[in-house]
PDB file of C-alpha atoms in Angstrom:
ATOM      1  CA  MET T   1       0.000   0.000   0.000  1.00  0.00           C
ATOM      2  CA  VAL T   2       1.294   3.486  -0.894  1.00  0.00           C
ATOM      3  CA  ILE T   3       0.659   6.432   1.521  1.00  0.00           C
ATOM      4  CA  LYS T   4       1.748  10.082   1.639  1.00  0.00           C
ATOM      5  CA  ILE T   5       3.399  11.405   4.820  1.00  0.00           C
ATOM      6  CA  ASP T   6       4.697  15.017   5.086  1.00  0.00           C
ATOM      7  CA  GLY T   7       4.548  15.362   1.300  1.00  0.00           C
ATOM      8  CA  LYS T   8       6.596  12.230   0.822  1.00  0.00           C
ATOM      9  CA  ILE T   9       5.264   9.041  -0.694  1.00  0.00           C
ATOM     10  CA  LYS T  10       6.077   6.010   1.362  1.00  0.00           C
ATOM     11  CA  GLU T  11       5.069   2.375   0.930  1.00  0.00           C
ATOM     12  CA  LYS T  12       3.217   0.927   3.868  1.00  0.00           C
ATOM     13  CA  LYS T  13       3.382  -2.822   4.343  1.00  0.00           C
ATOM     14  CA  GLU T  14       0.001  -4.520   4.525  1.00  0.00           C
ATOM     15  CA  GLU T  15      -0.781  -6.338   7.731  1.00  0.00           C
ATOM     16  CA  VAL T  16      -0.303 -10.108   7.411  1.00  0.00           C
ATOM     17  CA  LEU T  17      -3.095 -12.214   8.885  1.00  0.00           C
ATOM     18  CA  LYS T  18      -2.468 -15.385  10.868  1.00  0.00           C
ATOM     19  CA  GLY T  19      -4.337 -17.909  12.920  1.00  0.00           C
ATOM     20  CA  ILE T  20      -8.082 -17.555  13.400  1.00  0.00           C
ATOM     21  CA  GLU T  21      -8.238 -14.269  11.477  1.00  0.00           C
ATOM     22  CA  ALA T  22      -6.603 -15.929   8.484  1.00  0.00           C
ATOM     23  CA  GLU T  23      -8.997 -18.891   8.670  1.00  0.00           C
ATOM     24  CA  GLU T  24     -12.030 -16.606   8.853  1.00  0.00           C
ATOM     25  CA  LYS T  25     -10.732 -14.550   5.942  1.00  0.00           C
ATOM     26  CA  ILE T  26     -10.149 -17.638   3.788  1.00  0.00           C
ATOM     27  CA  LEU T  27     -13.546 -19.168   4.651  1.00  0.00           C
ATOM     28  CA  GLU T  28     -15.326 -15.880   3.953  1.00  0.00           C
ATOM     29  CA  TYR T  29     -13.583 -15.587   0.576  1.00  0.00           C
ATOM     30  CA  LEU T  30     -14.451 -19.173  -0.422  1.00  0.00           C
ATOM     31  CA  ILE T  31     -18.128 -18.646   0.473  1.00  0.00           C
ATOM     32  CA  GLN T  32     -18.236 -15.311  -1.336  1.00  0.00           C
ATOM     33  CA  GLN T  33     -16.668 -16.660  -4.558  1.00  0.00           C
ATOM     34  CA  ASN T  34     -18.359 -20.067  -4.334  1.00  0.00           C
ATOM     35  CA  ARG T  35     -15.819 -21.767  -6.561  1.00  0.00           C
ATOM     36  CA  PRO T  36     -12.847 -24.107  -6.056  1.00  0.00           C
ATOM     37  CA  TYR T  37      -9.337 -22.782  -5.345  1.00  0.00           C
ATOM     38  CA  ASN T  38      -5.936 -24.180  -4.586  1.00  0.00           C
ATOM     39  CA  ALA T  39      -3.609 -22.739  -1.960  1.00  0.00           C
ATOM     40  CA  THR T  40      -1.462 -20.840  -4.485  1.00  0.00           C
ATOM     41  CA  ASP T  41      -4.429 -19.002  -6.026  1.00  0.00           C
ATOM     42  CA  LEU T  42      -5.863 -18.129  -2.617  1.00  0.00           C
ATOM     43  CA  ALA T  43      -2.555 -16.700  -1.427  1.00  0.00           C
ATOM     44  CA  ALA T  44      -2.229 -14.657  -4.641  1.00  0.00           C
ATOM     45  CA  ASN T  45      -5.783 -13.317  -4.392  1.00  0.00           C
ATOM     46  CA  LEU T  46      -5.872 -12.535  -0.680  1.00  0.00           C
ATOM     47  CA  ARG T  47      -2.307 -11.115  -0.502  1.00  0.00           C
ATOM     48  CA  VAL T  48      -2.587 -10.559   3.241  1.00  0.00           C
ATOM     49  CA  ILE T  49      -1.983 -14.254   4.009  1.00  0.00           C
ATOM     50  CA  LYS T  50       1.217 -16.047   3.125  1.00  0.00           C
ATOM     51  CA  LYS T  51       1.051 -19.308   1.197  1.00  0.00           C
ATOM     52  CA  VAL T  52       2.377 -21.392   4.095  1.00  0.00           C
ATOM     53  CA  GLU T  53      -0.326 -19.961   6.365  1.00  0.00           C
ATOM     54  CA  VAL T  54      -2.980 -20.508   3.682  1.00  0.00           C
ATOM     55  CA  ILE T  55      -2.058 -24.199   3.464  1.00  0.00           C
ATOM     56  CA  ARG T  56      -2.207 -24.577   7.245  1.00  0.00           C
ATOM     57  CA  CYS T  57      -5.580 -22.795   7.477  1.00  0.00           C
ATOM     58  CA  LEU T  58      -7.088 -24.865   4.660  1.00  0.00           C
ATOM     59  CA  ASN T  59      -6.005 -28.118   6.290  1.00  0.00           C
ATOM     60  CA  HIS T  60      -7.450 -26.976   9.631  1.00  0.00           C
ATOM     61  CA  LEU T  61     -10.732 -25.933   8.002  1.00  0.00           C
ATOM     62  CA  PHE T  62     -10.951 -29.293   6.213  1.00  0.00           C
ATOM     63  CA  GLU T  63     -10.297 -31.207   9.425  1.00  0.00           C
ATOM     64  CA  ASN T  64     -13.134 -29.260  11.075  1.00  0.00           C
ATOM     65  CA  GLN T  65     -15.390 -30.067   8.079  1.00  0.00           C
ATOM     66  CA  LYS T  66     -15.867 -26.401   7.204  1.00  0.00           C
ATOM     67  CA  VAL T  67     -14.586 -26.799   3.621  1.00  0.00           C
ATOM     68  CA  LEU T  68     -14.387 -29.569   1.046  1.00  0.00           C
ATOM     69  CA  MET T  69     -11.109 -30.851  -0.373  1.00  0.00           C
ATOM     70  CA  LYS T  70     -10.313 -33.034  -3.378  1.00  0.00           C
ATOM     71  CA  SER T  71      -6.858 -34.158  -4.480  1.00  0.00           C
ATOM     72  CA  PHE T  72      -5.719 -34.144  -8.104  1.00  0.00           C
ATOM     73  CA  GLY T  73      -2.290 -35.748  -8.103  1.00  0.00           C
ATOM     74  CA  LYS T  74      -0.117 -33.700  -5.791  1.00  0.00           C
ATOM     75  CA  GLN T  75      -2.494 -30.737  -5.821  1.00  0.00           C
ATOM     76  CA  GLN T  76      -5.380 -30.157  -3.404  1.00  0.00           C
ATOM     77  CA  ILE T  77      -8.432 -28.154  -4.404  1.00  0.00           C
ATOM     78  CA  TYR T  78     -10.698 -26.558  -1.775  1.00  0.00           C
ATOM     79  CA  CYS T  79     -14.181 -25.090  -1.860  1.00  0.00           C
ATOM     80  CA  CYS T  80     -16.857 -24.096   0.607  1.00  0.00           C
ATOM     81  CA  LEU T  81     -19.602 -26.485   1.723  1.00  0.00           C
ATOM     82  CA  GLN T  82     -22.671 -26.545  -0.490  1.00  0.00           C
ATOM     83  CA  SER T  83     -26.129 -26.379   1.030  1.00  0.00           C
ATOM     84  CA  LYS T  84     -28.224 -29.509   0.395  1.00  0.00           C
ATOM     85  CA  GLU T  85     -31.461 -27.632   0.830  1.00  0.00           C
ATOM     86  CA  ILE T  86     -33.170 -25.931  -2.111  1.00  0.00           C
ATOM     87  CA  THR T  87     -33.889 -22.400  -0.988  1.00  0.00           C
ATOM     88  CA  GLU T  88     -35.581 -21.324  -4.241  1.00  0.00           C
ATOM     89  CA  SER T  89     -39.270 -22.030  -4.789  1.00  0.00           C
ATOM     90  CA  PRO T  90     -40.522 -23.780  -7.957  1.00  0.00           C
ATOM     91  CA  GLU T  91     -41.752 -20.425  -9.264  1.00  0.00           C
ATOM     92  CA  GLU T  92     -38.310 -18.885  -8.775  1.00  0.00           C
ATOM     93  CA  LEU T  93     -36.635 -21.859 -10.437  1.00  0.00           C
ATOM     94  CA  GLN T  94     -39.008 -21.545 -13.402  1.00  0.00           C
ATOM     95  CA  LYS T  95     -38.245 -17.847 -13.629  1.00  0.00           C
ATOM     96  CA  ILE T  96     -34.520 -18.578 -13.573  1.00  0.00           C
ATOM     97  CA  GLN T  97     -34.989 -21.182 -16.320  1.00  0.00           C
ATOM     98  CA  ILE T  98     -36.891 -18.682 -18.472  1.00  0.00           C
ATOM     99  CA  GLU T  99     -34.141 -16.094 -18.005  1.00  0.00           C
ATOM    100  CA  LEU T 100     -31.523 -18.734 -18.854  1.00  0.00           C
ATOM    101  CA  THR T 101     -33.346 -19.693 -22.068  1.00  0.00           C
ATOM    102  CA  LYS T 102     -33.738 -16.041 -23.011  1.00  0.00           C
ATOM    103  CA  GLY T 103     -30.059 -15.451 -22.373  1.00  0.00           C
ATOM    104  CA  LYS T 104     -29.109 -18.399 -24.602  1.00  0.00           C
ATOM    105  CA  GLU T 105     -31.283 -17.048 -27.427  1.00  0.00           C
ATOM    106  CA  GLU T 106     -29.754 -13.590 -27.093  1.00  0.00           C
ATOM    107  CA  LEU T 107     -26.286 -15.138 -27.090  1.00  0.00           C
ATOM    108  CA  LYS T 108     -27.065 -17.074 -30.281  1.00  0.00           C
ATOM    109  CA  SER T 109     -28.440 -13.925 -31.930  1.00  0.00           C
ATOM    110  CA  LEU T 110     -25.340 -11.952 -30.968  1.00  0.00           C
ATOM    111  CA  LYS T 111     -23.089 -14.705 -32.326  1.00  0.00           C
ATOM    112  CA  ASP T 112     -24.974 -14.650 -35.636  1.00  0.00           C
ATOM    113  CA  GLN T 113     -24.659 -10.859 -35.810  1.00  0.00           C
ATOM    114  CA  ASN T 114     -20.994 -11.124 -34.982  1.00  0.00           C
ATOM    115  CA  GLY T 115     -20.473 -13.671 -37.769  1.00  0.00           C
ATOM    116  CA  SER T 116     -22.280 -11.418 -40.256  1.00  0.00           C
ATOM    117  CA  LEU T 117     -20.193  -8.423 -39.198  1.00  0.00           C
ATOM    118  CA  GLU T 118     -16.998 -10.451 -39.538  1.00  0.00           C
ATOM    119  CA  ILE T 119     -17.945 -11.383 -43.117  1.00  0.00           C
ATOM    120  CA  GLN T 120     -18.628  -7.721 -43.925  1.00  0.00           C
ATOM    121  CA  LEU T 121     -15.309  -6.784 -42.350  1.00  0.00           C
ATOM    122  CA  ILE T 122     -13.460  -9.297 -44.511  1.00  0.00           C
ATOM    123  CA  LYS T 123     -15.172  -7.927 -47.640  1.00  0.00           C
ATOM    124  CA  LEU T 124     -14.289  -4.368 -46.674  1.00  0.00           C
ATOM    125  CA  ARG T 125     -10.676  -5.333 -46.078  1.00  0.00           C
ATOM    126  CA  ASN T 126     -10.539  -6.867 -49.554  1.00  0.00           C
ATOM    127  CA  GLU T 127     -11.861  -3.661 -51.135  1.00  0.00           C
ATOM    128  CA  PRO T 128      -9.360  -1.040 -52.338  1.00  0.00           C
ATOM    129  CA  THR T 129      -8.384   1.562 -49.769  1.00  0.00           C
ATOM    130  CA  SER T 130      -8.764   5.306 -50.349  1.00  0.00           C
ATOM    131  CA  THR T 131      -5.125   5.537 -51.430  1.00  0.00           C
ATOM    132  CA  GLN T 132      -5.593   2.666 -53.910  1.00  0.00           C
ATOM    133  CA  LEU T 133      -8.710   4.079 -55.594  1.00  0.00           C
ATOM    134  CA  SER T 134      -6.750   6.265 -57.988  1.00  0.00           C
ATOM    135  CA  ILE T 135      -4.699   3.248 -59.162  1.00  0.00           C
ATOM    136  CA  VAL T 136      -7.843   1.164 -59.632  1.00  0.00           C
ATOM    137  CA  LYS T 137      -9.495   3.988 -61.568  1.00  0.00           C
ATOM    138  CA  GLU T 138      -6.535   4.271 -63.938  1.00  0.00           C
ATOM    139  CA  SER T 139      -6.561   0.491 -64.504  1.00  0.00           C
ATOM    140  CA  LEU T 140     -10.303   0.412 -65.277  1.00  0.00           C
ATOM    141  CA  THR T 141      -9.988   3.420 -67.586  1.00  0.00           C
ATOM    142  CA  GLN T 142      -7.257   1.644 -69.538  1.00  0.00           C
ATOM    143  CA  GLN T 143      -9.403  -1.512 -69.825  1.00  0.00           C
ATOM    144  CA  VAL T 144     -12.352   0.521 -71.151  1.00  0.00           C
ATOM    145  CA  LYS T 145     -10.084   2.182 -73.706  1.00  0.00           C
ATOM    146  CA  GLU T 146      -8.752  -1.180 -74.916  1.00  0.00           C
ATOM    147  CA  LEU T 147     -12.287  -2.606 -75.254  1.00  0.00           C
ATOM    148  CA  GLU T 148     -13.454   0.430 -77.215  1.00  0.00           C
ATOM    149  CA  GLU T 149     -10.515  -0.017 -79.608  1.00  0.00           C
ATOM    150  CA  LYS T 150     -11.460  -3.687 -80.082  1.00  0.00           C
ATOM    151  CA  ILE T 151     -15.041  -2.710 -80.919  1.00  0.00           C
ATOM    152  CA  ILE T 152     -13.870  -0.166 -83.482  1.00  0.00           C
ATOM    153  CA  ASN T 153     -11.555  -2.753 -85.076  1.00  0.00           C
ATOM    154  CA  LEU T 154     -14.352  -5.340 -85.239  1.00  0.00           C
ATOM    155  CA  LYS T 155     -16.737  -2.835 -86.855  1.00  0.00           C
ATOM    156  CA  THR T 156     -14.083  -1.834 -89.385  1.00  0.00           C
ATOM    157  CA  HIS T 157     -13.299  -5.451 -90.215  1.00  0.00           C
ATOM    158  CA  SER T 158     -17.002  -6.237 -90.617  1.00  0.00           C
ATOM    159  CA  SER T 159     -17.567  -3.369 -93.068  1.00  0.00           C
ATOM    160  CA  THR T 160     -14.532  -4.303 -95.202  1.00  0.00           C
ATOM    161  CA  SER T 161     -15.048  -8.079 -95.181  1.00  0.00           C
ATOM    162  CA  ASN T 162     -15.461 -10.044 -98.448  1.00  0.00           C
ATOM    163  CA  PRO T 163     -19.171 -10.269 -99.447  1.00  0.00           C
ATOM    164  CA  GLU T 164     -18.542 -13.517-101.347  1.00  0.00           C
ATOM    165  CA  THR T 165     -17.217 -15.193 -98.185  1.00  0.00           C
ATOM    166  CA  GLU T 166     -20.240 -14.082 -96.169  1.00  0.00           C
ATOM    167  CA  THR T 167     -22.604 -15.302 -98.904  1.00  0.00           C
ATOM    168  CA  LYS T 168     -20.875 -18.679 -98.949  1.00  0.00           C
ATOM    169  CA  LEU T 169     -21.228 -19.053 -95.168  1.00  0.00           C
ATOM    170  CA  LEU T 170     -24.940 -18.260 -95.333  1.00  0.00           C
ATOM    171  CA  GLN T 171     -25.595 -20.266 -98.511  1.00  0.00           C
ATOM    172  CA  GLU T 172     -28.465 -22.720 -98.226  1.00  0.00           C
ATOM    173  CA  PRO T 173     -28.095 -26.372 -99.273  1.00  0.00           C
ATOM    174  CA  LYS T 174     -28.479 -27.116-102.972  1.00  0.00           C
ATOM    175  CA  PRO T 175     -32.046 -28.006-104.112  1.00  0.00           C
ATOM    176  CA  ASN T 176     -31.051 -31.445-105.435  1.00  0.00           C
ATOM    177  CA  GLN T 177     -29.318 -32.286-102.202  1.00  0.00           C
ATOM    178  CA  THR T 178     -32.359 -31.223-100.166  1.00  0.00           C
ATOM    179  CA  ILE T 179     -34.730 -33.311-102.292  1.00  0.00           C
ATOM    180  CA  ASN T 180     -32.514 -36.393-101.973  1.00  0.00           C
ATOM    181  CA  GLU T 181     -32.403 -36.041 -98.218  1.00  0.00           C
ATOM    182  CA  LEU T 182     -36.202 -35.665 -98.035  1.00  0.00           C
ATOM    183  CA  ASN T 183     -36.751 -38.724-100.189  1.00  0.00           C
ATOM    184  CA  SER T 184     -34.363 -40.722 -98.052  1.00  0.00           C
ATOM    185  CA  ASN T 185     -36.202 -39.680 -94.873  1.00  0.00           C
ATOM    186  CA  LEU T 186     -39.550 -40.456 -96.480  1.00  0.00           C
ATOM    187  CA  GLU T 187     -38.527 -44.023 -97.307  1.00  0.00           C
ATOM    188  CA  LYS T 188     -37.177 -44.451 -93.798  1.00  0.00           C
ATOM    189  CA  TYR T 189     -40.405 -43.338 -92.128  1.00  0.00           C
ATOM    190  CA  LYS T 190     -42.544 -45.392 -94.529  1.00  0.00           C
ATOM    191  CA  SER T 191     -40.611 -48.515 -93.529  1.00  0.00           C
ATOM    192  CA  LEU T 192     -41.052 -47.723 -89.859  1.00  0.00           C
ATOM    193  CA  TYR T 193     -44.776 -47.148 -90.391  1.00  0.00           C
ATOM    194  CA  GLN T 194     -45.300 -50.443 -92.153  1.00  0.00           C
ATOM    195  CA  GLU T 195     -43.305 -52.337 -89.543  1.00  0.00           C
ATOM    196  CA  ARG T 196     -45.267 -50.858 -86.649  1.00  0.00           C
ATOM    197  CA  LYS T 197     -48.550 -51.347 -88.461  1.00  0.00           C
ATOM    198  CA  LYS T 198     -47.791 -55.032 -88.919  1.00  0.00           C
ATOM    199  CA  ILE T 199     -46.914 -55.454 -85.222  1.00  0.00           C
ATOM    200  CA  ALA T 200     -50.073 -53.611 -84.154  1.00  0.00           C
ATOM    201  CA  LYS T 201     -52.337 -55.746 -86.350  1.00  0.00           C
ATOM    202  CA  GLN T 202     -50.828 -58.896 -84.884  1.00  0.00           C
ATOM    203  CA  VAL T 203     -51.334 -57.617 -81.316  1.00  0.00           C
ATOM    204  CA  ILE T 204     -54.970 -56.654 -82.029  1.00  0.00           C
ATOM    205  CA  LYS T 205     -55.631 -60.028 -83.648  1.00  0.00           C
ATOM    206  CA  THR T 206     -54.199 -61.882 -80.648  1.00  0.00           C
ATOM    207  CA  VAL T 207     -56.317 -59.860 -78.218  1.00  0.00           C
ATOM    208  CA  THR T 208     -59.606 -60.084 -80.139  1.00  0.00           C
ATOM    209  CA  GLU T 209     -59.280 -63.850 -80.619  1.00  0.00           C
ATOM    210  CA  ASN T 210     -59.692 -64.248 -76.862  1.00  0.00           C
ATOM    211  CA  ILE T 211     -62.799 -62.037 -76.646  1.00  0.00           C
ATOM    212  CA  GLU T 212     -65.924 -64.175 -76.699  1.00  0.00           C
ATOM    213  CA  ASP T 213     -68.467 -61.346 -76.887  1.00  0.00           C
ATOM    214  CA  GLU T 214     -68.845 -60.480 -80.561  1.00  0.00           C
ATOM    215  CA  GLU T 215     -70.061 -56.909 -79.952  1.00  0.00           C
ATOM    216  CA  ILE T 216     -67.091 -56.136 -77.705  1.00  0.00           C
ATOM    217  CA  ARG T 217     -64.732 -57.816 -80.174  1.00  0.00           C
ATOM    218  CA  ASN T 218     -66.030 -55.739 -83.094  1.00  0.00           C
ATOM    219  CA  SER T 219     -65.793 -52.453 -81.159  1.00  0.00           C
ATOM    220  CA  PHE T 220     -62.429 -53.225 -79.565  1.00  0.00           C
ATOM    221  CA  GLU T 221     -60.412 -50.930 -81.837  1.00  0.00           C
ATOM    222  CA  ILE T 222     -62.799 -48.040 -81.217  1.00  0.00           C
ATOM    223  CA  SER T 223     -62.743 -48.609 -77.453  1.00  0.00           C
ATOM    224  CA  ILE T 224     -58.957 -48.249 -77.300  1.00  0.00           C
ATOM    225  CA  GLY T 225     -58.985 -45.142 -79.515  1.00  0.00           C
ATOM    226  CA  ILE T 226     -57.590 -46.526 -82.794  1.00  0.00           C
ATOM    227  CA  GLU T 227     -58.782 -44.756 -85.941  1.00  0.00           C
ATOM    228  CA  SER T 228     -57.969 -45.077 -89.593  1.00  0.00           C
ATOM    229  CA  ASP T 229     -55.032 -43.046 -90.860  1.00  0.00           C
ATOM    230  CA  GLU T 230     -56.258 -43.460 -94.413  1.00  0.00           C
ATOM    231  CA  PRO T 231     -56.534 -39.668 -95.201  1.00  0.00           C
ATOM    232  CA  GLU T 232     -52.931 -39.126 -94.226  1.00  0.00           C
ATOM    233  CA  LEU T 233     -51.720 -42.019 -96.341  1.00  0.00           C
ATOM    234  CA  ILE T 234     -53.766 -40.895 -99.354  1.00  0.00           C
ATOM    235  CA  LYS T 235     -52.207 -37.455 -99.149  1.00  0.00           C
ATOM    236  CA  LEU T 236     -48.753 -39.008 -98.865  1.00  0.00           C
ATOM    237  CA  ILE T 237     -49.410 -41.241-101.872  1.00  0.00           C
ATOM    238  CA  GLU T 238     -50.610 -38.319-103.997  1.00  0.00           C
ATOM    239  CA  LEU T 239     -47.491 -36.348-103.138  1.00  0.00           C
ATOM    240  CA  ASN T 240     -45.239 -39.214-104.152  1.00  0.00           C
ATOM    241  CA  GLY T 241     -47.182 -40.369-107.206  1.00  0.00           C
ATOM    242  CA  LEU T 242     -48.005 -43.761-105.723  1.00  0.00           C
ATOM    243  CA  GLU T 243     -51.616 -44.021-106.930  1.00  0.00           C
ATOM    244  CA  ASN T 244     -51.519 -47.820-106.991  1.00  0.00           C
ATOM    245  CA  HIS T 245     -50.487 -48.123-103.333  1.00  0.00           C
ATOM    246  CA  LYS T 246     -53.047 -50.186-101.443  1.00  0.00           C
ATOM    247  CA  VAL T 247     -54.336 -48.580 -98.260  1.00  0.00           C
ATOM    248  CA  GLU T 248     -55.472 -50.857 -95.503  1.00  0.00           C
ATOM    249  CA  LYS T 249     -57.997 -49.569 -93.070  1.00  0.00           C
ATOM    250  CA  LEU T 250     -57.295 -50.314 -89.423  1.00  0.00           C
ATOM    251  CA  GLY T 251     -60.487 -49.047 -87.801  1.00  0.00           C
ATOM    252  CA  SER T 252     -63.164 -46.410 -87.719  1.00  0.00           C
ATOM    253  CA  SER T 253     -63.274 -43.182 -85.729  1.00  0.00           C
ATOM    254  CA  GLY T 254     -64.422 -42.991 -82.091  1.00  0.00           C
ATOM    255  CA  SER T 255     -64.192 -41.042 -78.859  1.00  0.00           C
ATOM    256  CA  ARG T 256     -60.709 -40.171 -77.560  1.00  0.00           C
ATOM    257  CA  LYS T 257     -59.245 -41.045 -80.990  1.00  0.00           C
ATOM    258  CA  ARG T 258     -55.676 -40.518 -82.039  1.00  0.00           C
ATOM    259  CA  SER T 259     -53.700 -41.494 -85.142  1.00  0.00           C
ATOM    260  CA  PHE T 260     -52.527 -45.080 -85.326  1.00  0.00           C
ATOM    261  CA  SER T 261     -48.909 -44.130 -85.890  1.00  0.00           C
ATOM    262  CA  THR T 262     -48.925 -41.717 -82.959  1.00  0.00           C
ATOM    263  CA  HIS T 263     -50.616 -44.315 -80.729  1.00  0.00           C
ATOM    264  CA  LEU T 264     -47.801 -46.785 -81.364  1.00  0.00           C
ATOM    265  CA  ARG T 265     -44.877 -44.439 -80.603  1.00  0.00           C
TER     266      ARG T 265
END
């Protein structure tokens, strides 16, 4: 302790406690803090009791069952006796629990806010500083200038390009080539149509053979929505000059009808 006497600053030694006074001081401190301590921490915190005296007082208090002691290796930890009686009422305990839950929610909210602020801080640190803005501006200005020059060059090149080359790139296929490709596709789809038609007729024949009721058997194709695609085939024949092509009728029209070829896709 530092005191001032006759205008002079002098250090006054603190009074060292011993015996019963030291025991009472230690016990009072343990009850007030209500947490475990070892002898070294108590001596450092109290200051007015030497470590040797603290050890002696703690052992005496433990022998008189005024404090609790637990050994961890060579170290002894002391704490005050805990009351076995619950002094708080159920209402007070419920109130404490509500406050604890509220505190946990507030803590979680603050942690989330802190995380968000840390992310913003990192972004701000990655942004250019005030002294770097002029350098960044010059760099962006140069990039804009280079892009504008590229645009001008592209426009100039486009206006002076060879018209014959552009016409060749956009040239459509030759008529003869287009007709050959269409004819090839037509033959392909005709073969697929005939193949599927044959399969469908066989399936319908197999099914109707097992239907005993004649009325149901005769209206089977209508009931499953199969209709004749004769008009489409006639049009196709006329376009291809196949007047002698024989058209076979698969069925008549009915409710919920759709073309035979579409039905079999």
